[in-house]
PDB file of C-alpha atoms in Angstrom:
ATOM      1  CA  MET A  25     -24.284  -3.292   1.398  1.00  0.00           C
ATOM      2  CA  SER A  26     -20.636  -3.742   0.767  1.00  0.00           C
ATOM      3  CA  ARG A  27     -18.862  -2.766  -1.899  1.00  0.00           C
ATOM      4  CA  ALA A  28     -17.932  -6.223  -4.432  1.00  0.00           C
ATOM      5  CA  VAL A  29     -14.077  -4.982  -4.275  1.00  0.00           C
ATOM      6  CA  LEU A  30     -12.807  -2.721  -1.707  1.00  0.00           C
ATOM      7  CA  THR A  31      -9.627  -0.617  -1.861  1.00  0.00           C
ATOM      8  CA  GLU A  32      -7.335   1.150  -0.836  1.00  0.00           C
ATOM      9  CA  ARG A  33      -4.270   3.304   0.129  1.00  0.00           C
ATOM     10  CA  ARG A  34      -1.575   2.070   1.352  1.00  0.00           C
ATOM     11  CA  ASP A  35       0.852   5.119   0.559  1.00  0.00           C
ATOM     12  CA  ALA A  36       1.755   5.203  -3.124  1.00  0.00           C
ATOM     13  CA  THR A  37       0.461   1.588  -2.920  1.00  0.00           C
ATOM     14  CA  LEU A  38      -3.405   1.748  -3.924  1.00  0.00           C
ATOM     15  CA  LEU A  39      -4.511  -2.042  -2.411  1.00  0.00           C
ATOM     16  CA  VAL A  40      -7.286  -3.854  -4.083  1.00  0.00           C
ATOM     17  CA  THR A  41     -10.030  -6.508  -2.989  1.00  0.00           C
ATOM     18  CA  LEU A  42     -12.348  -7.988  -4.790  1.00  0.00           C
ATOM     19  CA  ASN A  43     -14.946  -8.630  -1.515  1.00  0.00           C
ATOM     20  CA  ARG A  44     -17.148 -11.639  -2.812  1.00  0.00           C
ATOM     21  CA  PRO A  45     -16.313 -13.975  -0.472  1.00  0.00           C
ATOM     22  CA  ASP A  46     -19.282 -16.062   0.772  1.00  0.00           C
ATOM     23  CA  SER A  47     -19.356 -16.658  -3.726  1.00  0.00           C
ATOM     24  CA  LEU A  48     -15.083 -17.177  -3.986  1.00  0.00           C
ATOM     25  CA  ASN A  49     -15.010 -13.383  -5.419  1.00  0.00           C
ATOM     26  CA  ALA A  50     -16.729 -14.811  -8.727  1.00  0.00           C
ATOM     27  CA  PHE A  51     -17.680 -11.559 -11.047  1.00  0.00           C
ATOM     28  CA  ASP A  52     -21.336 -10.642 -11.372  1.00  0.00           C
ATOM     29  CA  GLU A  53     -21.982  -7.446 -12.573  1.00  0.00           C
ATOM     30  CA  SER A  54     -21.506  -5.774  -8.561  1.00  0.00           C
ATOM     31  CA  LEU A  55     -18.151  -7.218  -9.789  1.00  0.00           C
ATOM     32  CA  HIS A  56     -17.296  -6.311 -12.679  1.00  0.00           C
ATOM     33  CA  HIS A  57     -18.441  -1.924 -12.119  1.00  0.00           C
ATOM     34  CA  ASP A  58     -16.483  -2.216  -9.031  1.00  0.00           C
ATOM     35  CA  PHE A  59     -13.465  -3.171 -10.287  1.00  0.00           C
ATOM     36  CA  ALA A  60     -13.326  -0.464 -12.949  1.00  0.00           C
ATOM     37  CA  ASP A  61     -14.054   2.023 -10.632  1.00  0.00           C
ATOM     38  CA  ALA A  62     -11.108   0.520  -9.392  1.00  0.00           C
ATOM     39  CA  LEU A  63      -8.854   0.816 -12.083  1.00  0.00           C
ATOM     40  CA  HIS A  64     -10.081   4.770 -12.423  1.00  0.00           C
ATOM     41  CA  GLU A  65      -9.365   5.266  -9.029  1.00  0.00           C
ATOM     42  CA  ALA A  66      -5.859   3.852 -10.005  1.00  0.00           C
ATOM     43  CA  GLY A  67      -4.712   6.180 -12.952  1.00  0.00           C
ATOM     44  CA  ASP A  68      -3.869   8.489  -9.810  1.00  0.00           C
ATOM     45  CA  SER A  69      -1.137   9.616 -10.629  1.00  0.00           C
ATOM     46  CA  ALA A  70      -0.193   9.655  -7.057  1.00  0.00           C
ATOM     47  CA  VAL A  71      -1.044   5.394  -6.944  1.00  0.00           C
ATOM     48  CA  ARG A  72       2.680   4.864  -8.666  1.00  0.00           C
ATOM     49  CA  ALA A  73       1.861   0.587  -7.762  1.00  0.00           C
ATOM     50  CA  VAL A  74      -1.092  -1.825  -7.647  1.00  0.00           C
ATOM     51  CA  VAL A  75      -1.802  -4.362  -5.687  1.00  0.00           C
ATOM     52  CA  ILE A  76      -4.712  -6.958  -6.175  1.00  0.00           C
ATOM     53  CA  THR A  77      -6.077 -10.349  -3.826  1.00  0.00           C
ATOM     54  CA  GLY A  78      -9.170 -11.523  -3.058  1.00  0.00           C
ATOM     55  CA  ALA A  79     -11.103 -11.849   0.281  1.00  0.00           C
ATOM     56  CA  GLY A  80     -11.876 -14.893   2.136  1.00  0.00           C
ATOM     57  CA  LYS A  81     -10.198 -18.453   0.723  1.00  0.00           C
ATOM     58  CA  ALA A  82      -9.543 -17.326  -3.130  1.00  0.00           C
ATOM     59  CA  PHE A  83      -8.585 -15.276  -5.757  1.00  0.00           C
ATOM     60  CA  CYS A  84     -11.525 -15.260  -7.951  1.00  0.00           C
ATOM     61  CA  ALA A  85     -13.426 -18.348  -9.572  1.00  0.00           C
ATOM     62  CA  GLY A  86     -13.950 -16.894 -12.185  1.00  0.00           C
ATOM     63  CA  ALA A  87     -17.798 -16.089 -13.875  1.00  0.00           C
ATOM     64  CA  ASP A  88     -20.109 -16.320 -11.391  1.00  0.00           C
ATOM     65  CA  LEU A  89     -22.422 -19.526 -12.639  1.00  0.00           C
ATOM     66  CA  ARG A  90     -25.254 -18.567 -10.414  1.00  0.00           C
ATOM     67  CA  ALA A  91     -25.504 -15.328 -10.897  1.00  0.00           C
ATOM     68  CA  THR A  92     -28.420 -14.457 -13.618  1.00  0.00           C
ATOM     69  CA  ARG A  93     -27.220 -13.307 -17.288  1.00  0.00           C
ATOM     70  CA  THR A  94     -28.763 -11.053 -19.494  1.00  0.00           C
ATOM     71  CA  ALA A  95     -26.292 -12.210 -22.488  1.00  0.00           C
ATOM     72  CA  SER A  96     -23.766 -14.831 -23.977  1.00  0.00           C
ATOM     73  CA  PRO A  97     -19.973 -15.261 -22.543  1.00  0.00           C
ATOM     74  CA  GLY A  98     -19.087 -14.663 -26.421  1.00  0.00           C
ATOM     75  CA  ASN A  99     -21.099 -12.312 -27.056  1.00  0.00           C
ATOM     76  CA  SER A 100     -21.628  -8.765 -24.420  1.00  0.00           C
ATOM     77  CA  THR A 101     -20.709 -10.263 -22.075  1.00  0.00           C
ATOM     78  CA  LEU A 102     -16.967 -10.323 -22.368  1.00  0.00           C
ATOM     79  CA  ARG A 103     -17.026  -7.552 -25.215  1.00  0.00           C
ATOM     80  CA  HIS A 104     -18.172  -4.759 -22.378  1.00  0.00           C
ATOM     81  CA  THR A 105     -17.614  -5.820 -19.119  1.00  0.00           C
ATOM     82  CA  PHE A 106     -14.256  -8.175 -18.645  1.00  0.00           C
ATOM     83  CA  ASN A 107     -12.458  -7.016 -21.786  1.00  0.00           C
ATOM     84  CA  PRO A 108     -12.506  -3.292 -21.261  1.00  0.00           C
ATOM     85  CA  ASN A 109     -11.332  -4.150 -16.988  1.00  0.00           C
ATOM     86  CA  MET A 110      -8.623  -6.312 -18.824  1.00  0.00           C
ATOM     87  CA  LEU A 111      -7.608  -3.972 -21.016  1.00  0.00           C
ATOM     88  CA  ALA A 112      -8.020  -0.904 -18.706  1.00  0.00           C
ATOM     89  CA  LEU A 113      -6.064  -2.724 -16.229  1.00  0.00           C
ATOM     90  CA  SER A 114      -2.917  -3.417 -19.096  1.00  0.00           C
ATOM     91  CA  ALA A 115      -2.975   0.408 -19.454  1.00  0.00           C
ATOM     92  CA  LEU A 116      -1.988   1.416 -16.956  1.00  0.00           C
ATOM     93  CA  ASP A 117       1.527   3.102 -16.603  1.00  0.00           C
ATOM     94  CA  LYS A 118       2.712   1.615 -13.120  1.00  0.00           C
ATOM     95  CA  PRO A 119       2.995  -1.955 -11.653  1.00  0.00           C
ATOM     96  CA  VAL A 120       0.766  -4.555 -11.159  1.00  0.00           C
ATOM     97  CA  ILE A 121       1.215  -7.499  -8.381  1.00  0.00           C
ATOM     98  CA  THR A 122      -1.065  -9.852  -8.174  1.00  0.00           C
ATOM     99  CA  ALA A 123      -1.356 -12.031  -4.463  1.00  0.00           C
ATOM    100  CA  ILE A 124      -3.014 -15.632  -5.597  1.00  0.00           C
ATOM    101  CA  ASN A 125      -4.237 -16.306  -1.944  1.00  0.00           C
ATOM    102  CA  GLY A 126      -6.498 -18.936  -3.444  1.00  0.00           C
ATOM    103  CA  ALA A 127      -8.377 -20.274  -6.150  1.00  0.00           C
ATOM    104  CA  ALA A 128      -7.942 -19.042 -10.032  1.00  0.00           C
ATOM    105  CA  ALA A 129     -10.030 -19.998 -12.042  1.00  0.00           C
ATOM    106  CA  GLY A 130     -11.820 -19.354 -15.361  1.00  0.00           C
ATOM    107  CA  ALA A 131     -11.688 -15.831 -15.431  1.00  0.00           C
ATOM    108  CA  GLY A 132     -10.399 -15.243 -12.334  1.00  0.00           C
ATOM    109  CA  LEU A 133      -7.347 -17.089 -13.098  1.00  0.00           C
ATOM    110  CA  ALA A 134      -6.824 -14.586 -17.027  1.00  0.00           C
ATOM    111  CA  LEU A 135      -7.300 -11.630 -13.631  1.00  0.00           C
ATOM    112  CA  ALA A 136      -3.842 -13.708 -12.168  1.00  0.00           C
ATOM    113  CA  LEU A 137      -2.273 -14.503 -15.296  1.00  0.00           C
ATOM    114  CA  ALA A 138      -2.528 -10.231 -16.320  1.00  0.00           C
ATOM    115  CA  GLY A 139      -0.124  -9.195 -12.739  1.00  0.00           C
ATOM    116  CA  ASP A 140       3.350  -7.226 -14.135  1.00  0.00           C
ATOM    117  CA  ILE A 141       4.317  -9.683 -10.530  1.00  0.00           C
ATOM    118  CA  ARG A 142       2.921 -12.713  -9.607  1.00  0.00           C
ATOM    119  CA  LEU A 143       2.645 -13.594  -6.038  1.00  0.00           C
ATOM    120  CA  ALA A 144       1.178 -16.911  -4.838  1.00  0.00           C
ATOM    121  CA  SER A 145      -0.015 -17.836  -1.175  1.00  0.00           C
ATOM    122  CA  SER A 146       1.464 -21.837  -0.694  1.00  0.00           C
ATOM    123  CA  THR A 147      -2.433 -22.060  -0.628  1.00  0.00           C
ATOM    124  CA  ALA A 148      -3.541 -21.048  -4.088  1.00  0.00           C
ATOM    125  CA  LYS A 149      -4.510 -23.085  -7.078  1.00  0.00           C
ATOM    126  CA  PHE A 150      -4.450 -22.436 -10.389  1.00  0.00           C
ATOM    127  CA  VAL A 151      -7.457 -23.880 -13.073  1.00  0.00           C
ATOM    128  CA  PRO A 152      -7.981 -23.163 -16.456  1.00  0.00           C
ATOM    129  CA  ALA A 153     -11.742 -24.412 -15.821  1.00  0.00           C
ATOM    130  CA  PHE A 154     -13.245 -23.137 -19.341  1.00  0.00           C
ATOM    131  CA  VAL A 155     -12.699 -25.939 -21.017  1.00  0.00           C
ATOM    132  CA  ASP A 156     -14.444 -28.308 -18.317  1.00  0.00           C
ATOM    133  CA  ILE A 157     -17.661 -26.865 -19.593  1.00  0.00           C
ATOM    134  CA  GLY A 158     -17.286 -26.347 -23.518  1.00  0.00           C
ATOM    135  CA  LEU A 159     -15.845 -23.577 -23.081  1.00  0.00           C
ATOM    136  CA  VAL A 160     -12.444 -21.379 -24.462  1.00  0.00           C
ATOM    137  CA  PRO A 161      -9.807 -19.604 -22.450  1.00  0.00           C
ATOM    138  CA  ASP A 162     -11.525 -16.119 -22.219  1.00  0.00           C
ATOM    139  CA  ASN A 163     -10.975 -12.705 -20.379  1.00  0.00           C
ATOM    140  CA  GLY A 164      -7.262 -12.790 -22.046  1.00  0.00           C
ATOM    141  CA  GLY A 165      -6.222 -16.344 -20.715  1.00  0.00           C
ATOM    142  CA  SER A 166      -4.641 -17.439 -24.005  1.00  0.00           C
ATOM    143  CA  PHE A 167      -2.528 -14.048 -24.608  1.00  0.00           C
ATOM    144  CA  TYR A 168      -0.837 -14.545 -20.644  1.00  0.00           C
ATOM    145  CA  ALA A 169      -0.976 -17.455 -20.997  1.00  0.00           C
ATOM    146  CA  VAL A 170       1.010 -17.794 -23.958  1.00  0.00           C
ATOM    147  CA  ARG A 171       3.483 -15.184 -23.454  1.00  0.00           C
ATOM    148  CA  LEU A 172       4.348 -16.606 -20.129  1.00  0.00           C
ATOM    149  CA  LEU A 173       4.551 -20.195 -21.513  1.00  0.00           C
ATOM    150  CA  GLY A 174       4.987 -20.582 -25.124  1.00  0.00           C
ATOM    151  CA  TYR A 175       2.707 -22.115 -27.438  1.00  0.00           C
ATOM    152  CA  ALA A 176       3.249 -25.208 -25.850  1.00  0.00           C
ATOM    153  CA  ARG A 177       2.445 -25.337 -22.964  1.00  0.00           C
ATOM    154  CA  ALA A 178      -0.373 -23.509 -22.594  1.00  0.00           C
ATOM    155  CA  PHE A 179      -2.414 -25.642 -25.307  1.00  0.00           C
ATOM    156  CA  GLU A 180      -1.743 -28.576 -22.890  1.00  0.00           C
ATOM    157  CA  TRP A 181      -2.551 -26.780 -19.540  1.00  0.00           C
ATOM    158  CA  LEU A 182      -5.344 -24.801 -21.054  1.00  0.00           C
ATOM    159  CA  ALA A 183      -7.349 -28.034 -23.490  1.00  0.00           C
ATOM    160  CA  THR A 184      -6.522 -29.963 -20.352  1.00  0.00           C
ATOM    161  CA  GLY A 185      -7.762 -27.918 -17.539  1.00  0.00           C
ATOM    162  CA  ARG A 186      -5.190 -29.244 -15.364  1.00  0.00           C
ATOM    163  CA  ARG A 187      -4.383 -27.999 -12.103  1.00  0.00           C
ATOM    164  CA  LEU A 188      -1.980 -26.137 -10.722  1.00  0.00           C
ATOM    165  CA  GLY A 189      -1.122 -25.801  -7.203  1.00  0.00           C
ATOM    166  CA  ALA A 190       1.935 -22.737  -6.151  1.00  0.00           C
ATOM    167  CA  GLU A 191       4.451 -25.431  -6.088  1.00  0.00           C
ATOM    168  CA  GLU A 192       4.222 -26.226  -9.372  1.00  0.00           C
ATOM    169  CA  ALA A 193       3.154 -22.931 -10.946  1.00  0.00           C
ATOM    170  CA  LEU A 194       6.383 -20.624  -9.567  1.00  0.00           C
ATOM    171  CA  ARG A 195       7.719 -23.967 -11.466  1.00  0.00           C
ATOM    172  CA  MET A 196       6.729 -23.258 -14.394  1.00  0.00           C
ATOM    173  CA  GLY A 197       6.706 -20.362 -14.244  1.00  0.00           C
ATOM    174  CA  LEU A 198       2.980 -18.206 -13.738  1.00  0.00           C
ATOM    175  CA  VAL A 199       3.886 -16.627 -10.681  1.00  0.00           C
ATOM    176  CA  SER A 200       7.670 -15.839  -9.685  1.00  0.00           C
ATOM    177  CA  GLU A 201       7.207 -16.175  -5.483  1.00  0.00           C
ATOM    178  CA  VAL A 202       4.669 -18.754  -3.178  1.00  0.00           C
ATOM    179  CA  THR A 203       4.885 -17.854   0.212  1.00  0.00           C
ATOM    180  CA  GLU A 204       2.949 -18.421   2.974  1.00  0.00           C
ATOM    181  CA  PRO A 205      -0.731 -17.651   3.886  1.00  0.00           C
ATOM    182  CA  LEU A 206       0.174 -14.788   6.611  1.00  0.00           C
ATOM    183  CA  GLU A 207       2.808 -13.184   5.209  1.00  0.00           C
ATOM    184  CA  LEU A 208       1.995 -13.108   1.551  1.00  0.00           C
ATOM    185  CA  LEU A 209      -0.492  -9.575   1.428  1.00  0.00           C
ATOM    186  CA  SER A 210       2.875  -8.451   3.169  1.00  0.00           C
ATOM    187  CA  ARG A 211       5.150  -9.613   1.250  1.00  0.00           C
ATOM    188  CA  ALA A 212       2.586  -8.654  -2.219  1.00  0.00           C
ATOM    189  CA  LEU A 213       2.788  -4.196  -0.857  1.00  0.00           C
ATOM    190  CA  ALA A 214       6.227  -4.189   0.022  1.00  0.00           C
ATOM    191  CA  ILE A 215       7.277  -5.080  -3.558  1.00  0.00           C
ATOM    192  CA  ALA A 216       5.253  -2.922  -3.927  1.00  0.00           C
ATOM    193  CA  ALA A 217       6.202  -0.037  -2.441  1.00  0.00           C
ATOM    194  CA  GLU A 218      10.083  -0.160  -3.235  1.00  0.00           C
ATOM    195  CA  LEU A 219       8.739   0.300  -7.137  1.00  0.00           C
ATOM    196  CA  ALA A 220       6.410   2.581  -6.177  1.00  0.00           C
ATOM    197  CA  GLU A 221       9.513   4.541  -5.545  1.00  0.00           C
ATOM    198  CA  LYS A 222      11.210   4.304  -7.756  1.00  0.00           C
ATOM    199  CA  PRO A 223      12.441   7.853  -9.216  1.00  0.00           C
ATOM    200  CA  GLY A 224      10.307   9.249 -12.767  1.00  0.00           C
ATOM    201  CA  LEU A 225       8.501   8.091 -14.756  1.00  0.00           C
ATOM    202  CA  ALA A 226      11.212   4.303 -14.956  1.00  0.00           C
ATOM    203  CA  VAL A 227       9.140   1.728 -13.849  1.00  0.00           C
ATOM    204  CA  GLY A 228       5.907   2.686 -15.993  1.00  0.00           C
ATOM    205  CA  LEU A 229       7.546   3.413 -19.473  1.00  0.00           C
ATOM    206  CA  THR A 230       9.593   0.957 -19.286  1.00  0.00           C
ATOM    207  CA  LYS A 231       6.612  -1.544 -18.286  1.00  0.00           C
ATOM    208  CA  ARG A 232       5.039   0.453 -21.683  1.00  0.00           C
ATOM    209  CA  LEU A 233       8.779  -1.050 -24.115  1.00  0.00           C
ATOM    210  CA  LEU A 234       8.161  -4.618 -22.376  1.00  0.00           C
ATOM    211  CA  ASN A 235       4.594  -4.450 -24.394  1.00  0.00           C
ATOM    212  CA  GLN A 236       5.217  -3.167 -26.778  1.00  0.00           C
ATOM    213  CA  ALA A 237       7.994  -5.303 -27.782  1.00  0.00           C
ATOM    214  CA  TYR A 238       4.952  -7.773 -28.241  1.00  0.00           C
ATOM    215  CA  ARG A 239       3.728  -8.696 -31.631  1.00  0.00           C
ATOM    216  CA  GLY A 240      -0.664  -9.799 -30.551  1.00  0.00           C
ATOM    217  CA  GLN A 241      -2.114  -6.932 -29.327  1.00  0.00           C
ATOM    218  CA  LEU A 242      -4.502  -7.692 -26.243  1.00  0.00           C
ATOM    219  CA  ALA A 243      -7.324  -5.864 -26.979  1.00  0.00           C
ATOM    220  CA  GLU A 244      -7.279  -7.967 -30.338  1.00  0.00           C
ATOM    221  CA  GLN A 245      -6.685 -11.389 -28.678  1.00  0.00           C
ATOM    222  CA  LEU A 246      -9.559 -10.049 -26.317  1.00  0.00           C
ATOM    223  CA  GLU A 247     -11.431  -9.939 -29.343  1.00  0.00           C
ATOM    224  CA  ALA A 248     -10.994 -12.965 -31.428  1.00  0.00           C
ATOM    225  CA  GLU A 249     -11.516 -14.688 -27.185  1.00  0.00           C
ATOM    226  CA  ALA A 250     -15.036 -12.981 -27.895  1.00  0.00           C
ATOM    227  CA  ALA A 251     -16.040 -14.174 -31.540  1.00  0.00           C
ATOM    228  CA  LEU A 252     -14.563 -18.304 -30.925  1.00  0.00           C
ATOM    229  CA  GLN A 253     -16.939 -18.047 -26.960  1.00  0.00           C
ATOM    230  CA  ALA A 254     -19.703 -17.613 -29.238  1.00  0.00           C
ATOM    231  CA  LEU A 255     -19.581 -20.360 -31.294  1.00  0.00           C
ATOM    232  CA  ALA A 256     -17.912 -22.781 -28.002  1.00  0.00           C
ATOM    233  CA  VAL A 257     -21.227 -21.391 -25.917  1.00  0.00           C
ATOM    234  CA  VAL A 258     -24.104 -23.546 -28.769  1.00  0.00           C
ATOM    235  CA  ALA A 259     -21.876 -26.102 -29.592  1.00  0.00           C
ATOM    236  CA  PRO A 260     -23.581 -29.271 -28.940  1.00  0.00           C
ATOM    237  CA  GLY A 261     -22.945 -30.708 -25.239  1.00  0.00           C
ATOM    238  CA  ARG A 262     -21.986 -27.031 -23.903  1.00  0.00           C
ATOM    239  CA  ALA A 263     -25.561 -26.844 -22.050  1.00  0.00           C
ATOM    240  CA  GLU A 264     -25.080 -30.215 -20.257  1.00  0.00           C
ATOM    241  CA  ALA A 265     -22.276 -29.625 -19.265  1.00  0.00           C
ATOM    242  CA  ARG A 266     -22.535 -25.646 -17.732  1.00  0.00           C
ATOM    243  CA  ALA A 267     -25.508 -27.269 -15.893  1.00  0.00           C
ATOM    244  CA  ARG A 268     -22.993 -29.874 -13.931  1.00  0.00           C
ATOM    245  CA  MET A 269     -21.103 -27.138 -13.594  1.00  0.00           C
ATOM    246  CA  VAL A 270     -23.341 -25.446 -11.458  1.00  0.00           C
ATOM    247  CA  ALA A 271     -24.621 -28.225  -9.818  1.00  0.00           C
ATOM    248  CA  ARG A 272     -21.158 -28.854  -8.506  1.00  0.00           C
ATOM    249  CA  ILE A 273     -20.525 -25.358  -7.288  1.00  0.00           C
ATOM    250  CA  SER A 274     -24.036 -25.255  -5.549  1.00  0.00           C
ATOM    251  CA  GLY A 275     -23.936 -28.844  -3.897  1.00  0.00           C
ATOM    252  CA  ASN A 276     -19.798 -27.947  -2.588  1.00  0.00           C
ATOM    253  CA  GLY A 277     -19.307 -23.934  -3.563  1.00  0.00           C
ATOM    254  CA  GLY A 278     -16.357 -25.167  -6.122  1.00  0.00           C
ATOM    255  CA  GLU A 279     -14.852 -22.637  -8.567  1.00  0.00           C
ATOM    256  CA  SER A 280     -17.249 -21.997 -11.494  1.00  0.00           C
ATOM    257  CA  LYS A 281     -15.558 -20.311 -14.742  1.00  0.00           C
TER     258      LYS A 281
END
């Protein structure tokens, strides 16, 4: 059985590939587990840069709505799967580049935005998805959207759930560069290699300084997301909205939260 996340060393760069292409790389238990393992490997001192991308046509479609759930999104699922991985990703004192090769939706969108440098294929789509199934942004989505866009643009985007194409994402500042699909990974690896060659600890410590420059802390925001998600998930109409989305996904292979 293939792993849900693949890792490959490219000199001092660790390439991390979400590997559930038949499910648009949506998060299930196996992907959470394997992503945690990949982040542990990324902590190796021999790794000086990390590139995260998705297998197949999507980056990550968010949480797999068709997977068996043992808890609500606002309860232990966030606090014991998504949130620890996002904190571990943020804690890496080395540059993380997200190479967004296709749809990034819901929790997968948050993961895409968590990159220190974000590159997009011209075929990439950025889909908040949360409000359409009666949920609030999670997996750090609210934290990173405000950091990148400011409050007003972040609210308009997340509250409407509007899809963005790669060029609009570039104009808004969500990504720093858009490439042709076949050039995306090589470009991401080239930037990672350049950063990995910088001497000493300067790049990692610069990242730490910039992260400390923000007043809000990621851990606090992740906990706030989980608490508010617990309210959103039991609100009237939420279950019906989720069921409609699951039916749509099952019918056409669209993005999940």
